[in-house]
Structures are given as structure tokens and as C-alpha cells.
């Protein structure tokens, strides 16, 4: 098959790219907060140095990746001020400020970095307020479009615990006009339900991909509620997905395994917005072209064997 790098333009949010896994038409965009976003966005975490700590080895390349993403139609960038820390946001600002009117930058708070790069809890009132102001300053914004509260009860996966206090602080910052929309990350269905009693929840960002499907039921529930689901580690994270099944399907389609992994997510549910991360221009172009790839029911059946 052939690909175009340019994402299809979709001014009315009505263009269709194919059918989902139940055979229903799926749109090119999905609403996050007040705006329809193209379903293929970009995750900026890989733009910091090794271990998401310190500067990248090639800052010019990082700037080029961001500019190329926007040139190819991306209007959704995921970031955090704890990437670097600060560095990823500074690179976004240098590359893209003043921002395009339709660009939505989603950030997250709730963690901070130790001097050795450790990921530490930062959910006290003062830490959350400081994090919002750090993001505003480093991104060069007066208001943040979307802020995800990143739960840290479990670093690698969701764990129960009340988010009432930190979410109340974030809702106050929203009322002050510093934050437009609030999302949750690394959370359980119970925490989402609790969160929705405190403020509107615009999106949920959890670990999910072709081989890591603990959130299957949650995704369907959020789709019914009209809430965006944004999987982190869509390609498998620091160790991208590898499997013979995935490679076989990719080879049959004349695509790459990473493109199949992204196309599978796009077909999984219309409320999924993608933020694959890369520090490479070639990988960025490859990932964005996955929007053109349609998987057949036979492909989907084969890929279902990867589910955990
Ligand atoms: N909420 C949270 O707790 C949380 C946690 C983690 C991440 N996130 C967000 O989610 C975004 C995505 O996650 P992620 O970047 O960690 O993981 P990912 O998108 O699953 O995978 C990124 C990895 O895949 C490689 N890669 C990307 N495209 C590729 C391609 N076409 N072929 C081969 N390798 C490819 C990248 O290396 P190269 O740089 O060499 O391409 C990088 O090692 C992040 O950028 C971040 O914004 C959120």
C-alpha cells in the first residue's frame, strides 16, 4: 500500500477514515474539551535526554520533529514540565511559539523529578499550584488547554487512593482561569467516577496498547460518556512492541509493525486519541502515515492474539 504523510484535512470534523472493530464508521477527529482534535497527535516525552532527564543530545533535531509534526497536520501535543524537567516544554515553546490557533497542548502535573532523575510524588497543594505556573511559564501560555492530574499511588500502573484533595486544587485553578480542561492519568474507574463528582473530566490518559489491554472495558465506558481516552505507551513505550504476529500482519499489508499498532488503536474505539512519541523525523512520518492504514477483520482477529 502507499501512504501520504499529510493527515487528511478535516475542517468540519466529519471526514471518515474507515470502520472500527465493530464495523461502524469512525471519524478522523474526536473532541477533547471544546475542540475536535485529529486522532493522530504527538507525545513529546522522547524529546528530553535519556531517561526523560536532562537535555536531548540533538536539540535542533527535537525542534525539527515538533515543527514537522505540525506541518503534517498534528494539532495535539502531549507534554509535561517534569519531562527534563522543564526542558521538553522549553523546546516546545522554542519550536512552536506563538502557537497555531488550533493547537492543543496537554500537560500533566502530580510528579516531580529528584536530583537523580527519580519520579517523585508532587500532589500537595503548593506543588500543584507551582506545577501549573511552571507549565504556563515554560510553555509561554496564559492558560493551559488541558491539565491531566497524574496519579502517583502506583508509578507504573493505576492504584486506588483518593484524588479528592489534589483534584479540588486543580478545579480551583480552573476556576481562576489558569486551566481550561482537566483530565486524569494513571487512574482506576473508581478514581474517574470520584473525579467526575468534583469537576468535568475531559480525558483519561492510561497505559494501553495492542498488547496491554487492561482498560478495554473502561475505554468502552468512556466512549459512551463522550470522554477521550489517550493511551500512553501506544507503541509499547521505551521498549517498542515486538511480536511475530505483529510483524506478519505488517508485512502482509506492506506497513511497519508500529504503523499496525497505531492503526489498531485508531480502529479500537473512536474516542481514542493517539500521542505516539519519537525523537526521530523518520519515525514521526512513519507514525503519522498510520492514519491511512485500514486493518481488515482478518488482521484484527490475528492481532487479538497479542492481548494481555
Ligand atoms: N501519563 C503518563 O503517565 C505517561 C507515561 C508515559 C508517556 N506518556 C505520554 O505518552 C507519550 C507516548 O509514550 P512514549 O513516547 O513513552 O511511548 P511510545 O509512543 O509507546 O513509544 C516511544 C518509543 O518508540 C520508539 N518509536 C516511535 N516511533 C517508532 C517507529 N515508527 N519505529 C520504531 N520505533 C519507534 C521511540 O524511539 P525513537 O525516539 O527512536 O523513535 C521510543 O523509544 C509520551 O510522549 C508522553 O507524552 C504519558
Coordinates of C-alpha atoms and ligand atoms in Angstrom, one line a residue, residues 43-46 78 83 108 150 185 205 232-238 240 258 275-280 283 286-287, ligand 1:
X43 CA 3.8 12.8 22.6
X44 CA 6.8 15.0 23.4
X45 CA 8.3 12.9 26.2
X46 CA 11.1 11.5 23.9
X78 CA 1.2 15.8 25.0
X83 CA 10.0 15.9 31.3
X108 CA 0.3 16.8 33.3
X150 CA -1.2 12.2 37.1
X185 CA -3.9 9.9 34.2
X205 CA -4.6 9.0 29.9
X232 CA 0.3 6.3 26.8
X233 CA 2.9 3.9 25.6
X234 CA 0.8 3.3 22.4
X235 CA 3.9 1.7 20.8
X236 CA 5.0 -0.1 23.9
X237 CA 7.0 2.7 25.5
X238 CA 10.7 2.6 26.0
X240 CA 8.5 -0.8 21.5
X258 CA 4.5 0.4 14.6
X275 CA 0.2 10.5 21.1
X276 CA 3.0 8.3 19.9
X277 CA 6.4 9.6 21.0
X278 CA 9.5 9.8 18.9
X279 CA 12.7 11.8 18.7
X280 CA 13.1 10.8 15.0
X283 CA 9.6 7.6 12.8
X286 CA 6.0 6.7 9.6
X287 CA 3.7 7.1 12.6
Ligands
LIG1 N1 0.6 9.8 31.7 C1 1.7 9.1 31.8 O1 2.0 8.6 32.9 C2 2.6 8.9 30.6 C3 3.6 8.0 30.7 C4 4.4 7.8 29.6 C5 4.2 8.5 28.5 N2 3.2 9.5 28.4 C6 3.0 10.3 27.2 O2 2.7 9.3 26.2 C7 3.5 9.6 25.0 C8 3.8 8.4 24.3 O3 4.5 7.5 25.1 P1 6.1 7.1 24.8 O4 6.7 8.1 23.9 O5 6.7 6.9 26.2 O6 6.0 5.7 24.2 P2 5.5 5.1 22.8 O7 4.9 6.2 21.9 O8 4.8 3.9 23.0 O9 6.9 4.7 22.1 C9 8.0 5.5 22.1 C10 9.2 4.7 21.7 O10 9.0 4.1 20.4 C11 10.0 4.5 19.5 N3 9.4 4.7 18.2 C12 8.5 5.7 17.9 N4 8.1 5.5 16.7 C13 8.7 4.5 16.1 C14 8.7 3.8 14.9 N5 8.0 4.3 13.9 N6 9.5 2.7 14.7 C15 10.3 2.3 15.7 N7 10.3 2.8 16.9 C16 9.6 3.9 17.2 C17 10.7 5.7 20.1 O11 12.0 5.8 19.8 P3 12.6 6.9 18.7 O12 12.6 8.2 19.5 O13 13.9 6.4 18.3 O14 11.6 7.0 17.6 C18 10.5 5.4 21.6 O15 11.5 4.6 22.1 C19 4.8 10.3 25.6 O16 5.4 11.1 24.7 C20 4.1 11.1 26.7 O17 3.7 12.3 26.2 C21 2.4 9.7 29.5

